[in-house]
Short mmCIF file of C-alpha atoms in Angstrom, two decimals:
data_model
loop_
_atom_site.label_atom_id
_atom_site.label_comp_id
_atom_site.label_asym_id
_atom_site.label_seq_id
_atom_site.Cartn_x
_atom_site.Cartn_y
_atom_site.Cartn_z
CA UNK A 3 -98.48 -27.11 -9.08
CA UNK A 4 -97.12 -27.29 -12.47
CA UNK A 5 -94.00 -29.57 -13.36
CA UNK A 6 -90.29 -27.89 -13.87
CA UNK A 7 -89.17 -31.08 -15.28
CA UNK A 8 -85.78 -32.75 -13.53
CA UNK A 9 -83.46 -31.29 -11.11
CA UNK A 10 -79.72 -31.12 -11.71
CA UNK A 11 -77.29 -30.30 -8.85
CA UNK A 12 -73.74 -29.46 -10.16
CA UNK A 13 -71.08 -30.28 -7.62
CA UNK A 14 -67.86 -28.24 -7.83
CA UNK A 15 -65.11 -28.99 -5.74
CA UNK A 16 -62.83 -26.62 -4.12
CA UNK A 17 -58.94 -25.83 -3.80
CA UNK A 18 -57.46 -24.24 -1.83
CA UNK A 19 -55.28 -21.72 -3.13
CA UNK A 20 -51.35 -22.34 -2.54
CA UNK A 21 -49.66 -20.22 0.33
CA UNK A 22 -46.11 -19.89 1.01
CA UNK A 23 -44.31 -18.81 4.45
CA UNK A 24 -40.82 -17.40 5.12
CA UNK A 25 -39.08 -17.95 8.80
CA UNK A 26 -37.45 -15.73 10.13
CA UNK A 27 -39.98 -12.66 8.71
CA UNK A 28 -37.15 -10.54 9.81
CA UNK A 29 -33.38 -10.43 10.74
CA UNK A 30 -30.43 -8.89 11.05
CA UNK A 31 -27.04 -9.48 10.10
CA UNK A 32 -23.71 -7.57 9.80
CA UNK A 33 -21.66 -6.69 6.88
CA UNK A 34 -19.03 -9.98 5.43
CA UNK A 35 -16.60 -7.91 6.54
CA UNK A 36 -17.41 -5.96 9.35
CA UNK A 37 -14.33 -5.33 11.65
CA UNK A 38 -16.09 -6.09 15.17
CA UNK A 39 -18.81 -9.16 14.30
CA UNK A 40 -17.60 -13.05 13.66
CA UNK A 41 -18.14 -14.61 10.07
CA UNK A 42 -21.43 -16.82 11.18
CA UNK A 43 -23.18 -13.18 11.90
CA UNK A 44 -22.61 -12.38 8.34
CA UNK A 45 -25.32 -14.89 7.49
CA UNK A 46 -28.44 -16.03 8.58
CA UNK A 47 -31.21 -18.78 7.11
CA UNK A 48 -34.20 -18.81 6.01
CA UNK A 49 -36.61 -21.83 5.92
CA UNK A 50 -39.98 -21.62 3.37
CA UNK A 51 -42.98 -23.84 3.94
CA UNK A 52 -45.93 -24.04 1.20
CA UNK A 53 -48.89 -25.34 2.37
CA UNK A 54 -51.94 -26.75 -0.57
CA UNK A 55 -49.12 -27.39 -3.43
CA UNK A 56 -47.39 -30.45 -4.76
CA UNK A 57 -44.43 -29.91 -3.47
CA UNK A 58 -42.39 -27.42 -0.87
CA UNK A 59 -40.20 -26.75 -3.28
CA UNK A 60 -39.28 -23.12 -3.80
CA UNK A 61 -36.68 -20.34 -5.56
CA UNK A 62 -34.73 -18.15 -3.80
CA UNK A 63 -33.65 -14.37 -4.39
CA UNK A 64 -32.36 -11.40 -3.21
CA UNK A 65 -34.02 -7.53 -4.09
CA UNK A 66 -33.73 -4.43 -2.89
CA UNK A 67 -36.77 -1.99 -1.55
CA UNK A 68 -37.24 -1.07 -5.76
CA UNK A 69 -37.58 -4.22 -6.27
CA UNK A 70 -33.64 -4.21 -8.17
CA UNK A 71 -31.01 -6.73 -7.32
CA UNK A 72 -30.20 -6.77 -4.01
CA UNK A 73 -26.59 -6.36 -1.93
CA UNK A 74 -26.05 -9.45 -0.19
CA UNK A 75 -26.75 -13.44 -2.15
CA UNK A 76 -28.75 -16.44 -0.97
CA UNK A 77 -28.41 -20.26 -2.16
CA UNK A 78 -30.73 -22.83 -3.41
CA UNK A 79 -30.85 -23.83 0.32
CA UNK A 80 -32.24 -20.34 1.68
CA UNK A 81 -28.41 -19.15 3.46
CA UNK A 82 -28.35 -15.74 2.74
CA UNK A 83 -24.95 -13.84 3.26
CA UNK A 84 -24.55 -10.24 3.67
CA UNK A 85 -22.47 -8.51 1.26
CA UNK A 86 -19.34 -6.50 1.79
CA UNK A 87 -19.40 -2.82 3.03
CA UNK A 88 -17.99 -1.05 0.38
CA UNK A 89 -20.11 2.56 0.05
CA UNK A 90 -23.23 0.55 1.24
CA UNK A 91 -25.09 2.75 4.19
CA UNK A 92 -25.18 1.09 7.60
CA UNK A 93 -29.14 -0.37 8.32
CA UNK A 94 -29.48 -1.13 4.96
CA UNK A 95 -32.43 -3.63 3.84
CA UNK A 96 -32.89 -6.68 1.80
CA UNK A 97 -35.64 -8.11 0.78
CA UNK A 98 -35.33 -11.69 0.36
CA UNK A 99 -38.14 -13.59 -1.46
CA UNK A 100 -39.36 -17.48 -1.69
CA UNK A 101 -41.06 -18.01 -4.41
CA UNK A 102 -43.50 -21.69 -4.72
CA UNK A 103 -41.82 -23.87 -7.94
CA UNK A 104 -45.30 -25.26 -8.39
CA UNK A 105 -46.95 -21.87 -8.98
CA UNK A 106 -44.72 -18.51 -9.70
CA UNK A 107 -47.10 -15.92 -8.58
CA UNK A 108 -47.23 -17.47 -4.68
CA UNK A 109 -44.09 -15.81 -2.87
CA UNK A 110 -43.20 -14.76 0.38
CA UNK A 111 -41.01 -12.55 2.04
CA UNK A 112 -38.29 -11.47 4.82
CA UNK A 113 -36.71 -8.55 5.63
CA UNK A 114 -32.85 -8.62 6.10
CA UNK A 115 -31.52 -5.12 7.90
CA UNK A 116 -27.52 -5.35 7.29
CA UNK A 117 -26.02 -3.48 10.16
CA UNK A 118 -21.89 -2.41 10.48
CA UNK A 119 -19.28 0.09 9.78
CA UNK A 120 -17.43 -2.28 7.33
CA UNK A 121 -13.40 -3.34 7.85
CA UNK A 122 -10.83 -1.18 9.60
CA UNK A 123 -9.52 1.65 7.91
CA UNK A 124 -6.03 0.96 6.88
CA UNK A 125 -3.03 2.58 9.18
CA UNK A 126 -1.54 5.64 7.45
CA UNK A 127 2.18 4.64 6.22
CA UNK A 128 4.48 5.89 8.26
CA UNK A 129 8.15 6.40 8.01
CA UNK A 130 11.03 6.68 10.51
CA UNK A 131 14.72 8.19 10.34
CA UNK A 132 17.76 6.30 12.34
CA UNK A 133 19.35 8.04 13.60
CA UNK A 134 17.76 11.00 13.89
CA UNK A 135 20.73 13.21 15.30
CA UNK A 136 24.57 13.30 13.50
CA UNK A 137 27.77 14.58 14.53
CA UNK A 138 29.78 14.55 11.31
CA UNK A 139 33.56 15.84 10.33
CA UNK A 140 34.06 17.50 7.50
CA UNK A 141 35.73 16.01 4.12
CA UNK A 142 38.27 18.24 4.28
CA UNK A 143 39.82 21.66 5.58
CA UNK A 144 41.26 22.47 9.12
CA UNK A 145 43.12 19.29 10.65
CA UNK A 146 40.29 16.69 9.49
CA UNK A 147 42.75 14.51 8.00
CA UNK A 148 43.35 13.20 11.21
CA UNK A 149 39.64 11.98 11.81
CA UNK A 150 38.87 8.07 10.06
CA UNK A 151 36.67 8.53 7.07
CA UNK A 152 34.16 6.70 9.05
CA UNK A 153 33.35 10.07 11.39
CA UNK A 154 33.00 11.63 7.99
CA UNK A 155 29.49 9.78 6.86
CA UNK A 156 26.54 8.59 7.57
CA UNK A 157 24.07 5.49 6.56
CA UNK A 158 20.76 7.29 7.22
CA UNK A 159 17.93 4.21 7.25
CA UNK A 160 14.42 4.51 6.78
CA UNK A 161 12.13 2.25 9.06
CA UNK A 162 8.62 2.26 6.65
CA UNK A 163 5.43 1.16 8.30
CA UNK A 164 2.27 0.33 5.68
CA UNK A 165 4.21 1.17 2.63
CA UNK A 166 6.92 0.02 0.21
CA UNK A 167 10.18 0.91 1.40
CA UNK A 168 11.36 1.39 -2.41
CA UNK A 169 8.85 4.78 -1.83
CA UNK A 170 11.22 6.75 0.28
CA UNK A 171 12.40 9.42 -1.79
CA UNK A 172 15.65 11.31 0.10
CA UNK A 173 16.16 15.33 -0.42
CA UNK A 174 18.96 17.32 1.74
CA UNK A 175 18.12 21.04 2.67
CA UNK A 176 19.36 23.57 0.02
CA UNK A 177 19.98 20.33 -2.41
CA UNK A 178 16.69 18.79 -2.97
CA UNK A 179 15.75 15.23 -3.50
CA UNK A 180 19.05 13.12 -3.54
CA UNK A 181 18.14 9.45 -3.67
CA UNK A 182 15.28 6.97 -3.21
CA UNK A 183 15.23 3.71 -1.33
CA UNK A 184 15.39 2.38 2.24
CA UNK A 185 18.89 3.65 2.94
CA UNK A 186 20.73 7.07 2.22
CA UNK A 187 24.25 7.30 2.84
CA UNK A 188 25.61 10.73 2.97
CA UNK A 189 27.30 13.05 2.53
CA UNK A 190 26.58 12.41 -1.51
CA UNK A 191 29.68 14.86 -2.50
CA UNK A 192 33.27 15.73 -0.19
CA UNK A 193 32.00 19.11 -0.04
CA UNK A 194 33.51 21.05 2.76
CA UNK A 195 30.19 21.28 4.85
CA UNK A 196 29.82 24.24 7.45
CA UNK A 197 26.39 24.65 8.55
CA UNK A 198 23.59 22.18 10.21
CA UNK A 199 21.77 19.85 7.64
CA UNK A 200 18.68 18.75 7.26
CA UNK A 201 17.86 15.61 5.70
CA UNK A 202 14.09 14.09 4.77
CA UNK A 203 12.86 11.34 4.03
CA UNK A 204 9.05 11.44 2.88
CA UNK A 205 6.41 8.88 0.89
CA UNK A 206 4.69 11.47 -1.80
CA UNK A 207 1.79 10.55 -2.63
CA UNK A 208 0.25 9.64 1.13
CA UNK A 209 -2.03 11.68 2.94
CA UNK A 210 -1.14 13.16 5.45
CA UNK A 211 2.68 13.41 4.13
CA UNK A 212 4.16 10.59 5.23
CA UNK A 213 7.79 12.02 6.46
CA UNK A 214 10.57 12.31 8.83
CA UNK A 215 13.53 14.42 9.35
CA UNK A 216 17.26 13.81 10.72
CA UNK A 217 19.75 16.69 11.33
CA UNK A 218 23.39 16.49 10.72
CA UNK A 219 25.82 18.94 12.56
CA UNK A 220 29.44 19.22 10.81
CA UNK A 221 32.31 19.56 13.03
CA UNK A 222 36.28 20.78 12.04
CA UNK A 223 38.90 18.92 14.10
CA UNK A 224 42.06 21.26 14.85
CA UNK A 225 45.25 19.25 16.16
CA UNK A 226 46.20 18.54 18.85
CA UNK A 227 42.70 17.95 20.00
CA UNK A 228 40.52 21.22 19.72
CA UNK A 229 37.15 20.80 18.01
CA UNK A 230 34.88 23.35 16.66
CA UNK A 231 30.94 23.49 16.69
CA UNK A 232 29.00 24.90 14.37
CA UNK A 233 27.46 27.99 14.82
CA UNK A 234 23.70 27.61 16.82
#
């Protein structure tokens, strides 16, 4: 048997390659500000373990299904927290990935589903005439310079819900808009007034119109006592 001359055995040793684990795989959390769910289930966190690396150090971040930026953030310490509502759709997913400091290309990842309808709607403003119903004397003509010049006017208040008061804008039927502000008094001239009135006061601008409506009947006073309606 002939001779092949000396055998050499070449040992190679093996490593194993570095792996990296997210926990949880998968959860679910509701929008920051979410009108029915508590702050703690805006947030939820996530633990990474590497096994066969130098360290179990890792990087955190946040994409979304493309691969983008995604909606909510996570720290250095793996706490993600969801992001507001805004125009975001209800379910939507985040993908949030570990990545190993020792070796970039060894990640992991979780799936976040961020669930919620967002914050209330805010109330509509709404505005409110006191009073709502006047009995009034006229300025002048008949015998109304018997009746106190207090029977002869009205402060007309606006109670404003959700809005700036300093929106109320005033207008008087067959006169137009007459004032702004809180308060009204009126009559704004001594006009001998012989018909029912309508007074408004509205918030342009909201939607629906913000507005409510008071009603002002003027009387004549004829001595020695007689009073006269006006006409229905």
């Amino acid at each position: 048997m002939p001779h092949l001359g000396p055998h050499v055995c070449h040992r190679v040793i093996c490593q194993h390659r570095i792996e990296v684990e997210v926990w949880p795989a998968a959860a679910e959390v509701s929008f920051r500000d979410e009108r029915f769910a508590q702050p703690l289930e805006a947030q939820v966190r996530f633990s990474a373990f590497v096994y066969n690396a130098p360290s179990n150090r890792v990087t955190w971040q946040v994409l979304d299904l493309h691969g983008g930026p995604g909606a909510g953030t996570i720290d250095a310490a793996g706490l993600y927290t969801a992001p507001n509502k805004g125009s975001l759709p209800f379910g939507l997913t985040d993908i949030v990935v570990a990545t190993s400091a020792d070796d970039h290309f060894r990640k992991a990842f979780a799936r976040v589903a961020i669930v919620g309808l967002g914050p209330e709607p805010a109330p509509a403003p709404r505005v409110e005439i006191y009073p709502h119903r006047a009995y009034l004397y006229n300025a002048t003509g008949h015998d109304n310079s018997y009746i106190d010049s207090s029977k002869k006017m009205m402060l007309f208040r606006a109670m404003v819900y959700h809005a700036d008061p300093a929106q109320v804008v005033w207008s008087v039927s067959g006169f137009g808009m007459v004032a702004t502000g809180p308060e009204y008094p009126f009559p704004f001239t001594g006009s001998v007034w012989s018909q029912t009135v309508t007074i408004d006061a509205t918030i342009p601008l909201t939607t629906p119109l913000a507005k409510d409506s008071a009603t002002v009947s003027w009387l004549d006073y004829t001595w020695p006592g007689m009073m006269t309606l006006p006409a229905p």
